mmCIF file of N, CA and C in Angstrom:
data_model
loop_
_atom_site.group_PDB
_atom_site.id
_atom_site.type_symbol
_atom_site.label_atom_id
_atom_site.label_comp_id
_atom_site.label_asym_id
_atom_site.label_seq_id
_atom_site.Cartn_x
_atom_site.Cartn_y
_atom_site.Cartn_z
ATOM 1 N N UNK A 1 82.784 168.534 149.454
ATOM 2 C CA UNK A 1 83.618 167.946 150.503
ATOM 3 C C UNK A 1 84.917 167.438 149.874
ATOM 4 N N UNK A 2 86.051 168.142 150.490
ATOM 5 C CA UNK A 2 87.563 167.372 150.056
ATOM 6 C C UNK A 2 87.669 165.936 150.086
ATOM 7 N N UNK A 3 87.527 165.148 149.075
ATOM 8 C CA UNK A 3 88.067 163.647 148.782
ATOM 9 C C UNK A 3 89.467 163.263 149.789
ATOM 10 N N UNK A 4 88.792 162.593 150.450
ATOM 11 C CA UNK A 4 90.447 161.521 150.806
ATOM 12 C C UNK A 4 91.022 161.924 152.118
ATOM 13 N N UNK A 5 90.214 163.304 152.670
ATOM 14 C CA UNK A 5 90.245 163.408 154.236
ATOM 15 C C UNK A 5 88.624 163.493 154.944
ATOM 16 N N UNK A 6 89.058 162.784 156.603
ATOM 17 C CA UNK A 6 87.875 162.700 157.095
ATOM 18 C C UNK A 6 88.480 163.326 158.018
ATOM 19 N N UNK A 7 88.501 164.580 159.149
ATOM 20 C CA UNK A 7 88.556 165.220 160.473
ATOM 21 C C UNK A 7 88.317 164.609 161.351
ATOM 22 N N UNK A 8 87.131 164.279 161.791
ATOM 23 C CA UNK A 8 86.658 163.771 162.692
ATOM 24 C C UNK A 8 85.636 162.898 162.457
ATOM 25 N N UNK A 9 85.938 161.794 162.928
ATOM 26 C CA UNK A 9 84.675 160.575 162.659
ATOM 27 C C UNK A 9 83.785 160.525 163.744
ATOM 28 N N UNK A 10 84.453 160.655 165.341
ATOM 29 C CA UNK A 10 84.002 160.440 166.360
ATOM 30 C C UNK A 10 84.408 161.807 167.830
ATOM 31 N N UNK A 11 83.845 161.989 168.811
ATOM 32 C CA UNK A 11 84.312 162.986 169.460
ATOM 33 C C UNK A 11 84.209 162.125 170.781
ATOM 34 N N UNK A 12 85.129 161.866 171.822
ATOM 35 C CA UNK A 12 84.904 161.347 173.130
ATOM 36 C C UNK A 12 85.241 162.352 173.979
ATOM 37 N N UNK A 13 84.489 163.076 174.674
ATOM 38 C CA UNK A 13 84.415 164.113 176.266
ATOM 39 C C UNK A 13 84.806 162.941 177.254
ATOM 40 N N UNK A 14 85.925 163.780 177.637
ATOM 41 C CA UNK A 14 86.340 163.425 179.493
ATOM 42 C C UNK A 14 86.312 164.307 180.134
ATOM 43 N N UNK A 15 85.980 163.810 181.443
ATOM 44 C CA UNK A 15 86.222 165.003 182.510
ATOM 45 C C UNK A 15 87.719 164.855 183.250
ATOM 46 N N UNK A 16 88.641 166.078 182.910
ATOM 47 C CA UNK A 16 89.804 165.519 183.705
ATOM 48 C C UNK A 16 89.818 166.968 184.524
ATOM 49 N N UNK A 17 90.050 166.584 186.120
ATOM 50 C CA UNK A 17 89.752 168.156 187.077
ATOM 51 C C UNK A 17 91.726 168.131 187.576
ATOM 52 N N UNK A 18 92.270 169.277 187.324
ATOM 53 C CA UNK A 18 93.371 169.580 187.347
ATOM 54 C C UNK A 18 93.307 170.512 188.747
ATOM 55 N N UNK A 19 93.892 170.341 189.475
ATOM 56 C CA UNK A 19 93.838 170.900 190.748
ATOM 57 C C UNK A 19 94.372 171.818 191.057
ATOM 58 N N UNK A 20 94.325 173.040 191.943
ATOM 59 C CA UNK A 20 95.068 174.318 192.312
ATOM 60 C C UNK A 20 96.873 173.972 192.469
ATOM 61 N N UNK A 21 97.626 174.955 191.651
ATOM 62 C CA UNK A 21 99.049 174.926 191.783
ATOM 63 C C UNK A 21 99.940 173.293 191.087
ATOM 64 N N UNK A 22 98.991 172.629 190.531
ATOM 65 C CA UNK A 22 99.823 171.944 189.577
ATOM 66 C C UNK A 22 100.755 172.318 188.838
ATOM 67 N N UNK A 23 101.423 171.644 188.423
ATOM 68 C CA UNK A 23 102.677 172.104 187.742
ATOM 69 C C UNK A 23 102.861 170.878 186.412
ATOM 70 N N UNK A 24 102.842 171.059 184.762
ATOM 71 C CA UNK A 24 103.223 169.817 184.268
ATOM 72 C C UNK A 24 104.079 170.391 183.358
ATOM 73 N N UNK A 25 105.089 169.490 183.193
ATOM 74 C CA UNK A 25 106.364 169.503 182.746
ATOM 75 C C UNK A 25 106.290 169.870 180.919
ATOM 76 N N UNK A 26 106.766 170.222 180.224
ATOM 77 C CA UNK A 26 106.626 170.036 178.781
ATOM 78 C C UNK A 26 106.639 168.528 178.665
ATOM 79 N N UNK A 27 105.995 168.649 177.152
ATOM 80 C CA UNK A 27 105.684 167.580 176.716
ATOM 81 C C UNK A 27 105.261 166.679 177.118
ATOM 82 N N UNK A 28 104.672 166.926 178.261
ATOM 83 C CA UNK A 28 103.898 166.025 179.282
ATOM 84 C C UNK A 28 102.488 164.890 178.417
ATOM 85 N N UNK A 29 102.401 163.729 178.586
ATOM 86 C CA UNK A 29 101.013 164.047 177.919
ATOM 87 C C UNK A 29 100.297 163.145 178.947
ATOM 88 N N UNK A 30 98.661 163.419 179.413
ATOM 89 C CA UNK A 30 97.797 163.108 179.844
ATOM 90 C C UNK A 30 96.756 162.481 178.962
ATOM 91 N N UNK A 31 96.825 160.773 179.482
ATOM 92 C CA UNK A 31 95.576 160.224 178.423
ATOM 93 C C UNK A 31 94.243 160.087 179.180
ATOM 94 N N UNK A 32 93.287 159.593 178.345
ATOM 95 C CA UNK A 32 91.983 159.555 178.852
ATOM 96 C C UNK A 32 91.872 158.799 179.665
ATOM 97 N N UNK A 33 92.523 157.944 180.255
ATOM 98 C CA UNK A 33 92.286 157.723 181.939
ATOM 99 C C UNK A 33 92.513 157.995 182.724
ATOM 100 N N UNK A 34 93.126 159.077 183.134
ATOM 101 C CA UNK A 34 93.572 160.080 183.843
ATOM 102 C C UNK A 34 92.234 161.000 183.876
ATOM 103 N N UNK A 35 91.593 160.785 185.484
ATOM 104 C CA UNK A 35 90.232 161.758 185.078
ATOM 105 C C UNK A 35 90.901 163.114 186.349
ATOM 106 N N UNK A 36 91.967 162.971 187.480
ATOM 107 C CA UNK A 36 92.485 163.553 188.277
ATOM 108 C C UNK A 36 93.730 164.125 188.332
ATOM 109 N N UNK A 37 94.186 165.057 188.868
ATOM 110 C CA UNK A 37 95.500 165.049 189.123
ATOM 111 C C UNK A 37 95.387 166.479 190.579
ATOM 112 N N UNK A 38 95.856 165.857 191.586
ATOM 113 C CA UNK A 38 95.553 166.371 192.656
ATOM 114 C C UNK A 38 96.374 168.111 192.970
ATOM 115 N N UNK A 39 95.822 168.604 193.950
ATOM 116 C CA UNK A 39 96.747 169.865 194.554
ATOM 117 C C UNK A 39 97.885 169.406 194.574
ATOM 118 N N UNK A 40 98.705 170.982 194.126
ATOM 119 C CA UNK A 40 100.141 171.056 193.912
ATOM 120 C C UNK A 40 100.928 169.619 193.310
ATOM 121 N N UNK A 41 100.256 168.722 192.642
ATOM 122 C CA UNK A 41 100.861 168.140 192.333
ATOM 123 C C UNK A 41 101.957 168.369 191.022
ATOM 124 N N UNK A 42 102.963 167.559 191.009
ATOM 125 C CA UNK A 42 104.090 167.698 189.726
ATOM 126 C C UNK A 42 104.355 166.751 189.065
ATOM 127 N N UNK A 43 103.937 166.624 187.587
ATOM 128 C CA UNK A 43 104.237 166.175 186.798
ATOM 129 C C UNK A 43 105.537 166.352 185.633
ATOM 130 N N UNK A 44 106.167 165.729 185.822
ATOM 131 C CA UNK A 44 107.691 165.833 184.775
ATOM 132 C C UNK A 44 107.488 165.792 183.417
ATOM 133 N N UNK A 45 108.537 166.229 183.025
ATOM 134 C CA UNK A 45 108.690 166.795 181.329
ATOM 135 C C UNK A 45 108.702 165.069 180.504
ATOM 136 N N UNK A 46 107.650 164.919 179.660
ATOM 137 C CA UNK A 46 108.088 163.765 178.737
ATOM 138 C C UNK A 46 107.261 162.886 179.509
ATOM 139 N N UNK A 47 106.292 162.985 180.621
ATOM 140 C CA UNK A 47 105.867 162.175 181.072
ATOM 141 C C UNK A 47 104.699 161.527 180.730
ATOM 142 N N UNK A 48 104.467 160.349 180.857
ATOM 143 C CA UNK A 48 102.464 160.052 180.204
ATOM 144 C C UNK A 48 101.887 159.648 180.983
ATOM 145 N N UNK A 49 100.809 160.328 181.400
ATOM 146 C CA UNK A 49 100.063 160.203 182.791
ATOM 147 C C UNK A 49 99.077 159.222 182.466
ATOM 148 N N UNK A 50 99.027 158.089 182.731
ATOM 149 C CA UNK A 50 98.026 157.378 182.451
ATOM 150 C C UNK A 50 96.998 156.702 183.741
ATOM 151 N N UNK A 51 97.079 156.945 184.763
ATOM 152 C CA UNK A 51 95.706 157.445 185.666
ATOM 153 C C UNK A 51 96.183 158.298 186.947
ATOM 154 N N UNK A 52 94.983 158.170 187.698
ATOM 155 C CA UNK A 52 95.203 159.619 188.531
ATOM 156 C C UNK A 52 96.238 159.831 189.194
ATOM 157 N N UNK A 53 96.375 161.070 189.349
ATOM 158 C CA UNK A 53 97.804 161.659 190.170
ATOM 159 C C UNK A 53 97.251 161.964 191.647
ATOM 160 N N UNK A 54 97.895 161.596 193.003
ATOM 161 C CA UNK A 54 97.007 161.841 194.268
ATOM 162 C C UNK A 54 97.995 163.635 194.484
ATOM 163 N N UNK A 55 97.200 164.112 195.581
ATOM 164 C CA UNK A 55 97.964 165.706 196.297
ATOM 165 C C UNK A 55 99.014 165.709 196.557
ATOM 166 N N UNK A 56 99.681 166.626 195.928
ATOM 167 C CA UNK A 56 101.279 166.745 196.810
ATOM 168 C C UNK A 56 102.123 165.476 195.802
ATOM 169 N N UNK A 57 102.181 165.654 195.015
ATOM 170 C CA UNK A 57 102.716 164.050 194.569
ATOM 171 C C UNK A 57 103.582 164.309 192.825
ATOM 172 N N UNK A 58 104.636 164.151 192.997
ATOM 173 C CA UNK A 58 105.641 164.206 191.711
ATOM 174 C C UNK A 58 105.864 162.679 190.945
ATOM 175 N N UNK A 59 105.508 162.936 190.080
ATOM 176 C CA UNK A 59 104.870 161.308 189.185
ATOM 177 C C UNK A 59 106.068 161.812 187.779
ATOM 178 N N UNK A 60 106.682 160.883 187.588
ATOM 179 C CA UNK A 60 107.264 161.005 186.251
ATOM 180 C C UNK A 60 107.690 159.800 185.418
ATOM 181 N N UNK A 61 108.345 159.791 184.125
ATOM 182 C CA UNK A 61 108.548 158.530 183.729
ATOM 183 C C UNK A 61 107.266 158.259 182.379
ATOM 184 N N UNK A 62 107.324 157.313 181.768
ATOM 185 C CA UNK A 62 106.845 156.303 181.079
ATOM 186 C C UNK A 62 105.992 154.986 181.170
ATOM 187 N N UNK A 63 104.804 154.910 181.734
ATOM 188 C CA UNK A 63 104.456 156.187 182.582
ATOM 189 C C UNK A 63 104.441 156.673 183.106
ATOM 190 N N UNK A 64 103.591 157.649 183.630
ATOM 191 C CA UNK A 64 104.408 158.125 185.034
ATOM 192 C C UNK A 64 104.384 157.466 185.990
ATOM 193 N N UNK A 65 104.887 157.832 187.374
ATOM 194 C CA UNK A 65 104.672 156.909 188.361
ATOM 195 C C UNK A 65 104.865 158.048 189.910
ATOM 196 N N UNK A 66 104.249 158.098 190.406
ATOM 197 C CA UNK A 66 104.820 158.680 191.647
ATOM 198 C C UNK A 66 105.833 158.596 192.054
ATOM 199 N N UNK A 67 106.947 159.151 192.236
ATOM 200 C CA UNK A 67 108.462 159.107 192.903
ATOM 201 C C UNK A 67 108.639 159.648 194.219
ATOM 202 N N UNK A 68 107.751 160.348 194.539
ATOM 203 C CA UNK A 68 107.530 161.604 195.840
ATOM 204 C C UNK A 68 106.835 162.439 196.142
ATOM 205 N N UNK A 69 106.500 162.067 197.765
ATOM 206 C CA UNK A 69 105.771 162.958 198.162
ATOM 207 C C UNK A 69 105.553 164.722 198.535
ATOM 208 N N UNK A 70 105.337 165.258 198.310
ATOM 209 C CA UNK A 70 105.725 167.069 198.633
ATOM 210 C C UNK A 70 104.896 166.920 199.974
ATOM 211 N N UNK A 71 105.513 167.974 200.894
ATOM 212 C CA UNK A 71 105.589 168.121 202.438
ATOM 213 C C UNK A 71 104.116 168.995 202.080
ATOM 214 N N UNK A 72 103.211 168.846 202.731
ATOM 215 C CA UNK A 72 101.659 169.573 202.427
ATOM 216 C C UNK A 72 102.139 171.252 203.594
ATOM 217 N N UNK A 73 102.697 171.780 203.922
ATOM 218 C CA UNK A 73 103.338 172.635 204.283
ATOM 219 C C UNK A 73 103.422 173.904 203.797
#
């Protein structure tokens, strides 16, 4: 065993369910409390999703935040 690195000490599984026609921006990042992110929803570039995103719904920012609703149409 290589001295002086450890990989992995621990492994934590989430369930996060990403919904039909999402869209996320580069560099987006989604943390582990985020177990949702609804239909067609949009997430912006640079954004950190730190819990769920509802349908139809453009969330961006630091974290993110909902800004707007999309017309379910």
């Amino acid at each position: 065993e290589p001295q002086g690195f450890s990989f992995f000490t621990a492994v934590k599984i989430i369930q996060l369910t990403i919904e039909e026609g999402v869209v996320i921006g580069s560099r987006a990042i989604v943390l582990a409390k985020c177990h949702y992110i609804g239909k067609n929803a949009r997430i912006g570039a640079g954004a950190v999703v730190t819990k769920d995103i509802p349908d139809y719904a453009v969330a961006v920012g630091v974290p993110a935040k909902v800004v707007k609703m999309l017309s379910q149409e």
